[in-house]
XYZ file of C-alpha atoms in Angstrom:
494
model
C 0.000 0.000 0.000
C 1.673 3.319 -0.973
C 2.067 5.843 1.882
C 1.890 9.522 1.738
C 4.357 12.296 2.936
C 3.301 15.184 4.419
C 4.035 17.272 1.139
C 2.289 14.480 -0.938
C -1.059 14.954 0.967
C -0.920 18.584 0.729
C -1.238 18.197 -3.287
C -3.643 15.322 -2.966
C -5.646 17.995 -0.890
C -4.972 20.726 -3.423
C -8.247 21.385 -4.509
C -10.104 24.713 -4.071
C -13.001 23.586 -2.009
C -10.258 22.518 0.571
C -7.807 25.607 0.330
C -11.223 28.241 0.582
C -12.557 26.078 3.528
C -8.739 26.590 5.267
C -9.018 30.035 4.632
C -12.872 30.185 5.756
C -11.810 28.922 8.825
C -8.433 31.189 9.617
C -10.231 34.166 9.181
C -12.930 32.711 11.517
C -9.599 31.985 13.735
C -10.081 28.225 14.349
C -8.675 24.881 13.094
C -10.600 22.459 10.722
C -10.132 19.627 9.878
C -10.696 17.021 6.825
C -11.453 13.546 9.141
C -12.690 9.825 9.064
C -12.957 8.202 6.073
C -12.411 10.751 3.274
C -8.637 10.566 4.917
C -8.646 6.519 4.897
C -9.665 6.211 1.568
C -6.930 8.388 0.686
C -4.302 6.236 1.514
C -6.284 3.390 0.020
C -6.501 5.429 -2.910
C -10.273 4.947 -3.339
C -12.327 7.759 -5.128
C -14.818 9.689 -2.635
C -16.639 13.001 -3.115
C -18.185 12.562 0.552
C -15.712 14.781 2.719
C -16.217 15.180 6.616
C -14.495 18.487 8.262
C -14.391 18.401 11.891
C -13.977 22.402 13.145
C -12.730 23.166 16.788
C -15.454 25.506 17.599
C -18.877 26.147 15.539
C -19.124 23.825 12.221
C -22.316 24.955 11.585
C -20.744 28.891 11.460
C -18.025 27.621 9.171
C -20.555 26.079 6.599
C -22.734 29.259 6.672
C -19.046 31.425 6.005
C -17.891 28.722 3.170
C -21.997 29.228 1.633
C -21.159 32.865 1.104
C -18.075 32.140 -0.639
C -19.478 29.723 -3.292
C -22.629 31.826 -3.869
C -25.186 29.830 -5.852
C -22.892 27.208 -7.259
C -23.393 25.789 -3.618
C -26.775 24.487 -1.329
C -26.037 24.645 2.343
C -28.497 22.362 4.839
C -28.080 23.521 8.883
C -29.350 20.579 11.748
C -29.089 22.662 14.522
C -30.740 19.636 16.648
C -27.363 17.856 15.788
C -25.083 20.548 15.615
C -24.512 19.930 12.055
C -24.384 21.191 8.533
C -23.731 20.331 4.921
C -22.174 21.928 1.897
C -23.286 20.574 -1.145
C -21.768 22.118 -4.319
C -22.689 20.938 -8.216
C -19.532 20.530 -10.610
C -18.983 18.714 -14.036
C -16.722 15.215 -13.545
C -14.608 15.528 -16.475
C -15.373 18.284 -19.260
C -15.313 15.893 -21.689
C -18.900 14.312 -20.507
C -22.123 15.498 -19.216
C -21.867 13.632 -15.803
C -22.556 15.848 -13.089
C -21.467 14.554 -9.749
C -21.742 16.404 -6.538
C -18.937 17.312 -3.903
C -21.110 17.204 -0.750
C -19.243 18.606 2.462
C -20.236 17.614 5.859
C -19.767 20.298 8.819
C -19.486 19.356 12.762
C -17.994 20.960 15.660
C -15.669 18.742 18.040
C -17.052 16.727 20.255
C -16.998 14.786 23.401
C -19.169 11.692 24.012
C -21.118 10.179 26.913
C -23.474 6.567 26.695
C -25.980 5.462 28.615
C -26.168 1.474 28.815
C -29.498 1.454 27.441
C -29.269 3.690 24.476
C -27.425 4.519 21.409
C -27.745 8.148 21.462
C -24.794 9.775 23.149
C -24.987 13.111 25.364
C -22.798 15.712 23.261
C -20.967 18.384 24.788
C -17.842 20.532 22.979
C -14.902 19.385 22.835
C -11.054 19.581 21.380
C -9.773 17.616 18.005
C -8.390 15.039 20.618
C -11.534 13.988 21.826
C -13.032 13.742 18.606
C -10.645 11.392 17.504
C -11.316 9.472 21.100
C -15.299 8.916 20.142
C -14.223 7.399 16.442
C -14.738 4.135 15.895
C -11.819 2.555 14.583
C -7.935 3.792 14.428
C -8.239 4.225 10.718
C -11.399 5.963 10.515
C -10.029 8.156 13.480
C -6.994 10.014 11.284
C -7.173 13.764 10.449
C -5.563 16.083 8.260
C -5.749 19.807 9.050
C -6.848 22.566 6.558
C -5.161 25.256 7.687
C -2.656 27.338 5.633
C -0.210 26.825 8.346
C -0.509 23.144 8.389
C -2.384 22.768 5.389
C -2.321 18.753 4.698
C -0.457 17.720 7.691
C -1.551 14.388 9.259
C -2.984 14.129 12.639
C -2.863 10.170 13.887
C -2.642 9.674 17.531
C -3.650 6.269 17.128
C -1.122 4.889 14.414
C -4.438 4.348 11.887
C -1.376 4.756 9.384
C 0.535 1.331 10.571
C -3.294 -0.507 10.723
C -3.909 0.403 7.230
C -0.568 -0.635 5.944
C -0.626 -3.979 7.970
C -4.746 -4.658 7.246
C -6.085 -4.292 10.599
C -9.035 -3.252 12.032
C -8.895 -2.128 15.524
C -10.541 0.608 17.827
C -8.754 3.552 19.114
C -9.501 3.174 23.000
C -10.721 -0.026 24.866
C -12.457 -1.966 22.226
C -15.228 -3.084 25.045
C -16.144 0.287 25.615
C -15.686 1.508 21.992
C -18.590 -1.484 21.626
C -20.707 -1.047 24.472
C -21.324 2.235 23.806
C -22.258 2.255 20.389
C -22.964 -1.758 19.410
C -23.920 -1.508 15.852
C -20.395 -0.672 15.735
C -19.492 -4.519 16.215
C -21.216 -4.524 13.049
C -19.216 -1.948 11.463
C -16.000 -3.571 12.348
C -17.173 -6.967 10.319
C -18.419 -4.572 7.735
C -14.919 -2.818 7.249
C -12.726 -5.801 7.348
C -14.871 -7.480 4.784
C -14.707 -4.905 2.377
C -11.402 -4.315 3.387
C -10.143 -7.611 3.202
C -8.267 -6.718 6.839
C -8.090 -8.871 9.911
C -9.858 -8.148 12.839
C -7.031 -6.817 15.216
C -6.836 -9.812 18.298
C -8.253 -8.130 21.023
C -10.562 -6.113 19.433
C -12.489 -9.649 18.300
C -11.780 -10.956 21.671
C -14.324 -7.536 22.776
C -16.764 -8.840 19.594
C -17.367 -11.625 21.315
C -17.346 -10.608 24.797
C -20.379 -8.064 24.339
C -22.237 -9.665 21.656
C -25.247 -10.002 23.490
C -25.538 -5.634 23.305
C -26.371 -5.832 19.761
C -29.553 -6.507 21.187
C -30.417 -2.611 21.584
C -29.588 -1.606 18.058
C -32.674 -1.732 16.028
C -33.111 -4.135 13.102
C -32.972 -1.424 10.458
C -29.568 -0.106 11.038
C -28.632 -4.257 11.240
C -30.240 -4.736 8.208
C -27.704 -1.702 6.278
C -25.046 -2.935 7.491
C -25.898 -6.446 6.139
C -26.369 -5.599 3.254
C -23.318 -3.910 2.962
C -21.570 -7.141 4.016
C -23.307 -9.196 1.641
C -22.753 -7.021 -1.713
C -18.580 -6.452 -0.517
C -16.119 -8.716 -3.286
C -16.387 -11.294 -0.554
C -18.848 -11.879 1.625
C -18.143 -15.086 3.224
C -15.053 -13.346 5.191
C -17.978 -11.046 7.197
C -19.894 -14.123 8.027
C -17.118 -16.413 9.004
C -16.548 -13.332 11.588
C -19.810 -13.041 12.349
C -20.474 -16.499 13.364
C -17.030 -16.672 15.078
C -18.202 -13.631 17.273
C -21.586 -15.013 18.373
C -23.118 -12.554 16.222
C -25.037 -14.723 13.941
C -26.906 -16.651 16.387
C -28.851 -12.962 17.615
C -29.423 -11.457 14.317
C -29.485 -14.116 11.715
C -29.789 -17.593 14.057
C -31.491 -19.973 11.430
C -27.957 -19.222 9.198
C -26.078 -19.902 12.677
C -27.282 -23.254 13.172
C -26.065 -24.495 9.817
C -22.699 -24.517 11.372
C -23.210 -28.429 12.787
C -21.619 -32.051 11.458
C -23.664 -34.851 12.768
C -22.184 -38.228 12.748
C -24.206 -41.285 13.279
C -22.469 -45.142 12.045
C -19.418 -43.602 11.105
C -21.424 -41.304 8.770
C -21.541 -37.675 8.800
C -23.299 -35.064 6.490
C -20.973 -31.949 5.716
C -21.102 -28.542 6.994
C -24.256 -26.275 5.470
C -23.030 -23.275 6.845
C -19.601 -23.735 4.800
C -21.351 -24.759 1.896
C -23.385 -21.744 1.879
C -20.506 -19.367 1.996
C -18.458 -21.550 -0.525
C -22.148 -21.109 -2.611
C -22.315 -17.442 -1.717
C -18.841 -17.004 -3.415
C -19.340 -18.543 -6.485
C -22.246 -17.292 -7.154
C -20.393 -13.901 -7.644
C -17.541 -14.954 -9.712
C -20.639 -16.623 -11.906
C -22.554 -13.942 -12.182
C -22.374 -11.298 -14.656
C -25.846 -8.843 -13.173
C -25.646 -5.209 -14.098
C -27.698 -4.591 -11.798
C -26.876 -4.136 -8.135
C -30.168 -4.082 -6.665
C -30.638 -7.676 -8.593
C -27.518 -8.979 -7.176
C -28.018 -7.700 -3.569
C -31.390 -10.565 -3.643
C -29.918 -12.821 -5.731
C -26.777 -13.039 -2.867
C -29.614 -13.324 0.171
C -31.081 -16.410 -1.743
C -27.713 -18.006 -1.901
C -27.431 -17.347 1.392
C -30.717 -18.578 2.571
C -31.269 -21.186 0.031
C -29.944 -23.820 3.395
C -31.974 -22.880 6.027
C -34.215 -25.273 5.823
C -31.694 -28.031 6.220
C -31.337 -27.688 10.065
C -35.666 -28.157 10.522
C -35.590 -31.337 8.485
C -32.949 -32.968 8.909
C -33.449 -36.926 9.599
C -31.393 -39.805 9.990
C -32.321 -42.931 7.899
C -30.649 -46.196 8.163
C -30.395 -47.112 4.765
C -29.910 -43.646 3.380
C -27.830 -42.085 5.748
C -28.523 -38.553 6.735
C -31.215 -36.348 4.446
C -32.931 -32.872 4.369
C -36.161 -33.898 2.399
C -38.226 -30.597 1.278
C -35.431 -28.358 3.244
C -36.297 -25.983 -0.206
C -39.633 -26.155 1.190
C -39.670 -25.788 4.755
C -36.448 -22.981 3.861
C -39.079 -20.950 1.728
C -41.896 -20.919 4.550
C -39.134 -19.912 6.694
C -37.893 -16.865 4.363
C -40.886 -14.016 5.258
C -40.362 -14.204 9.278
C -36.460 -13.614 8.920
C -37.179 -10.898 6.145
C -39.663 -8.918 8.458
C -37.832 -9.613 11.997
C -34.410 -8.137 9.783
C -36.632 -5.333 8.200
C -35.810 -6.214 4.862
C -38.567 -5.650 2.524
C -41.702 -7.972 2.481
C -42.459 -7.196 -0.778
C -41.457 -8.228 -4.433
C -38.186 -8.660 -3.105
C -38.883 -11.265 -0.421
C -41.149 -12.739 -2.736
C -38.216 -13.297 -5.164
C -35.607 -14.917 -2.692
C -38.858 -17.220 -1.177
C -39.188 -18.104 -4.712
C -35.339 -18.679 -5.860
C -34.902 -21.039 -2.097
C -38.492 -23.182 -2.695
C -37.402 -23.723 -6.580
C -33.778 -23.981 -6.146
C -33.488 -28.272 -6.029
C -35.956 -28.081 -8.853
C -33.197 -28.464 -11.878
C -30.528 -30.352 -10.067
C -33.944 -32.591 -9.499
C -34.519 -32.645 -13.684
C -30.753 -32.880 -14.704
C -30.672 -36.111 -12.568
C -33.111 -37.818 -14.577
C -34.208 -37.681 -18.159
C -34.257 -34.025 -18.909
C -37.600 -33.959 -20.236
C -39.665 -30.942 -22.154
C -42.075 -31.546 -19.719
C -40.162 -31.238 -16.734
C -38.402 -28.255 -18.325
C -41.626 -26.115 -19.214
C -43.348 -26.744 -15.473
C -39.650 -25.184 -14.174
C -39.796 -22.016 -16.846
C -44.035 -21.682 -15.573
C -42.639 -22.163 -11.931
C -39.736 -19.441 -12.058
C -41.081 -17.001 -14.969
C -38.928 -14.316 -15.208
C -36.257 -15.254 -12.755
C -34.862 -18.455 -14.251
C -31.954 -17.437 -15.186
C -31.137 -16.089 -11.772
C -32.468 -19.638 -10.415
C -29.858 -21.370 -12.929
C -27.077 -19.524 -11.763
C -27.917 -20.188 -7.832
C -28.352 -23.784 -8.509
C -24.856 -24.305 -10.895
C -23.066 -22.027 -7.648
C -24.508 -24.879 -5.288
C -22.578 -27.438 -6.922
C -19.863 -27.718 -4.007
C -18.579 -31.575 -4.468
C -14.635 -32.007 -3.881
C -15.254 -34.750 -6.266
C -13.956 -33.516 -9.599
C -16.655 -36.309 -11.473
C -19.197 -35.687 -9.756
C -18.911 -31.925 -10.547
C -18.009 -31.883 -13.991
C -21.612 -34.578 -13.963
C -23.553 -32.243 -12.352
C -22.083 -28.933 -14.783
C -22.716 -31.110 -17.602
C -26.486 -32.025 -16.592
C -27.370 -28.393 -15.857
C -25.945 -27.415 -19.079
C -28.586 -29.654 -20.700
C -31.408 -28.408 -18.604
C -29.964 -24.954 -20.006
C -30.425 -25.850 -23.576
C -33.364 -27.315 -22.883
C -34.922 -23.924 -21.182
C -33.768 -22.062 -24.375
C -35.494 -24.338 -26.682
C -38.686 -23.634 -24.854
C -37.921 -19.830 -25.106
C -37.577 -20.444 -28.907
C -40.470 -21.697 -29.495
C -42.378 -19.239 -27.362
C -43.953 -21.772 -25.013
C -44.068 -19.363 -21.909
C -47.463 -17.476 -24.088
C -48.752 -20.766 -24.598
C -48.382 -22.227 -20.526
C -51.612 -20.382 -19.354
C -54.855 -22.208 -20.487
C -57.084 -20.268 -22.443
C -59.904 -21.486 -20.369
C -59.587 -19.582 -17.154
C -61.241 -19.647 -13.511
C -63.786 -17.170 -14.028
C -65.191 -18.698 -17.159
C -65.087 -22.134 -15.400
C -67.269 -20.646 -12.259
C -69.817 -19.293 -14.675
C -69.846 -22.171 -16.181
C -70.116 -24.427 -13.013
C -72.399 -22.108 -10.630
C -69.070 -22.085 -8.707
C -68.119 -19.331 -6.440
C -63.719 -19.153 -5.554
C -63.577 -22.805 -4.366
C -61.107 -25.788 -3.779
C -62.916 -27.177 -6.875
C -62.181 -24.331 -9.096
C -58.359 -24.806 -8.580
C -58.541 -28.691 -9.160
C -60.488 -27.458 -12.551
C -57.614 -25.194 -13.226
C -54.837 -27.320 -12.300
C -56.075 -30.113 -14.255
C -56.211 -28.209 -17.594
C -52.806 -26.289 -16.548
C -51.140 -30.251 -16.121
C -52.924 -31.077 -19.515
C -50.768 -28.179 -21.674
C -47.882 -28.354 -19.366
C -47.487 -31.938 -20.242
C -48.548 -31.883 -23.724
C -51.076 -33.659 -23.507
C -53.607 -31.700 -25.374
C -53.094 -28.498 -27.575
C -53.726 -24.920 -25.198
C -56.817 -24.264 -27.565
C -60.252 -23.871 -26.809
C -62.429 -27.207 -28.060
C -59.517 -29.900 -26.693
C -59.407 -28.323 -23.297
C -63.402 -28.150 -23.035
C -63.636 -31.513 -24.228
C -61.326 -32.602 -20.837
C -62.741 -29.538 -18.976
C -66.470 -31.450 -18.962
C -64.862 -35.088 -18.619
C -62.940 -33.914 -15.061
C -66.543 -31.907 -13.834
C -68.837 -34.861 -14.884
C -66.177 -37.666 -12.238
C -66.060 -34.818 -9.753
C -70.022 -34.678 -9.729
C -70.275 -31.306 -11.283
C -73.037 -29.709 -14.209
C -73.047 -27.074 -16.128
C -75.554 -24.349 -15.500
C -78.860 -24.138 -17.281
């Protein structure tokens, strides 16, 4: 990792917005500050137009001075309830494009603060650049570098954030237990950083993870739920679960993933670990998937990750057959809304979407194992619609087997399924899946109101085109429409 002199940060820094917010501040007669992670990503050499400036004394006073300056080109938003403000100034990326990307400025004064056990919310009082760098929570989050003209980009590090980011370590700046305790979503945080990172947890800092677990109890299930996520969509995700089961995290916020992590043996026969396999799943599922969307890959990662959890509920030991999870797709899926709403992820089309992509997800290893029929294949294109090839990709990422055959089998099965499922598209079968005799003609036709007998109607001419069996036109279907009422006892009306 390259490492900056003092001189080399000043003409990193030498940009206008930072030289006119120095000079804001001098003639205002106090020192600012650029801080947190603006300065990390610095010397990580990552782009970032979100800048933080830490003032000793008013920041809100030093946003409404730097406002003036920039005139219109600028908006400025005050909190006074948080003793905050933000710059937010419109510029052109690059003036060979039309992008317009904004440079938005962050204003706070130093600060002091004070927990109570039960809370998050800290009592604020004033305070010097040394105890604002006390409150941060992690050594390389807590580095400064001052905007002064007099010390314009010299680096202020009390807590050697400069050696952690060179050697890839996360750890906090004071007593990691109390760094915790007082503000516990930062144990989520730390896993959040060192997965994107890809930096080690510092030793006694995950020794203080796992001794005050339990407080992530207090933080609520939104601000969990971000941080997740951000876990989930880093390069790779399975290094912020590993850490999060290691830390007893897991089993509070997420404890049907948790209790994957379990061998059984029973006659010198053991089933392997699901928690492992659904990492190993997790991670090639990203180097196999090629989404330009990131909203579509954020879902499509939480059904890799959940496409297990119904492993642990039916699990069974059988003499002849050794250990089995029948239906864990289907117990997994009925499992899927109650984790979505307790994590407040959203209930709708998105949690409908992962429910569907865990029930469906045995469905072609289930096809490729036998005769890879068009049947088969056209009830799995009806079943998954619009999301098969998402499903496709999940199930080839499941294939986990150290044993080379057996995988290049499996790869070679699904690739016929694959074929298969693009045939179908060919031929335009998805238009043709829906009878053209529907429920409401077949309850005016019946005297039925929305019944159990309606969907058996339904279903049976649905299995009839799905199977070939008859063409989806009107007289065939009618013809096995009135054969099915007459053995279930039913008349037309009239």
């Amino acid at each position: 990792m390259k490492l900056y002199s003092d001189q080399a940060l000043a003409k990193i820094l030498d940009k206008d917005v930072f030289h006119l917010i120095g000079d804001v501040a001098d003639k205002m007669g106090v020192e600012c500050y650029v801080v947190g992670g603006f300065v990390r990503d610095i010397f990580l050499e990552r782009p970032s137009n979100d800048i933080d400036v830490v003032v000793v004394g008013s920041g809100i006073e030093v946003a409404t001075a730097l406002k003036k300056r920039l005139g219109r080109k600028a908006h400025l938003s005050v909190f006074r309830n948080f003793g905050t403000a933000q710059i937010k100034i419109r510029r052109r990326a690059d003036a060979k494009t039309t992008d317009v990307k904004d440079i938005e400025i962050e204003f706070v004064g130093a600060r002091r603060e004070s927990y109570s056990h039960d809370s998050r919310k800290p009592i604020v009082e004033d305070g010097t650049l040394e105890d604002d760098q006390n409150r941060r929570d992690f050594t390389i989050n807590a580095m400064a570098i001052c905007l002064n003209k007099d010390r314009f980009g010299q680096l202020v590090d009390p807590f050697n954030g400069i050696a952690d980011l060179e050697d890839g370590i996360i750890a906090t700046p004071l007593d990691p237990e109390v760094t915790f305790s007082d503000d516990p979503l930062r144990m989520m945080r730390c896993i959040r950083f060192a997965t994107q990172l890809n930096f080690q947890i510092e030793e006694a800092t995950f020794d203080a993870l796992q001794r005050m677990a339990q407080r992530i109890k207090i933080v609520s299930g939104e601000r969990i739920e971000v941080e997740l996520n951000k876990i989930i969509m880093a390069p790779h995700p399975s290094i912020g679960f590993e850490y999060l089961q290691r830390s007893g995290l897991l089993q509070i916020i997420l404890p049907e993933l948790a209790a994957l992590d379990i061998v059984d043996k029973r006659d010198g026969r053991a089933h392997k670990n699901n928690f492992y396999h659904t990492l190993e799943v997790l991670e090639q599922l990203i180097t196999n998937t090629q989404h330009p969307s990131a909203n579509t890959q954020l879902w499509l990662r939480w059904a890799a990750l959940l496409h297990d959890i119904g492993k642990t509920k039916s699990k069974r030991w059988e003499p002849a057959a050794g250990w089995t999870f029948h239906n864990h797709n289907i117990v997994g899926a009925k499992m899927v809304p109650a984790i979505f709403r307790r994590l407040k992820l959203p209930m709708g089309a998105e949690m409908k979407y992962v429910q569907k992509l865990v029930d469906l997800h045995m469905r072609p290893q289930v096809i490729a194992d036998s005769e890879v029929t068009d049947s088969a294949v056209r009830r799995l294109l009806n079943d998954a619609g619009d999301d098969i090839d998402d499903l496709m990709t999940l199930c080839e990422a499941d294939i986990t087997s150290k044993n080379e055959v057996k995988k290049k089998m499996f790869r070679e099965n699904f690739r016929m399924v694959r074929e298969k499922l693009a045939d179908l598209k060919v031929k335009d079968y998805k238009r043709l899946l829906q009878p053209v005799i529907d429920g409401n003609e077949i309850m005016d036709m019946f005297h039925l109101q929305p019944s159990r007998e309606v969907g058996v109607l339904k279903q049976y001419l649905k299995d009839a085109v799905l199977d070939n069996k008859v063409e989806n036109k009107r007289e065939p279907l009618m013809a096995l429409l009135m054969e099915k009422a007459r053995a279930m006892g039913l008349t037309t009306q009239g």
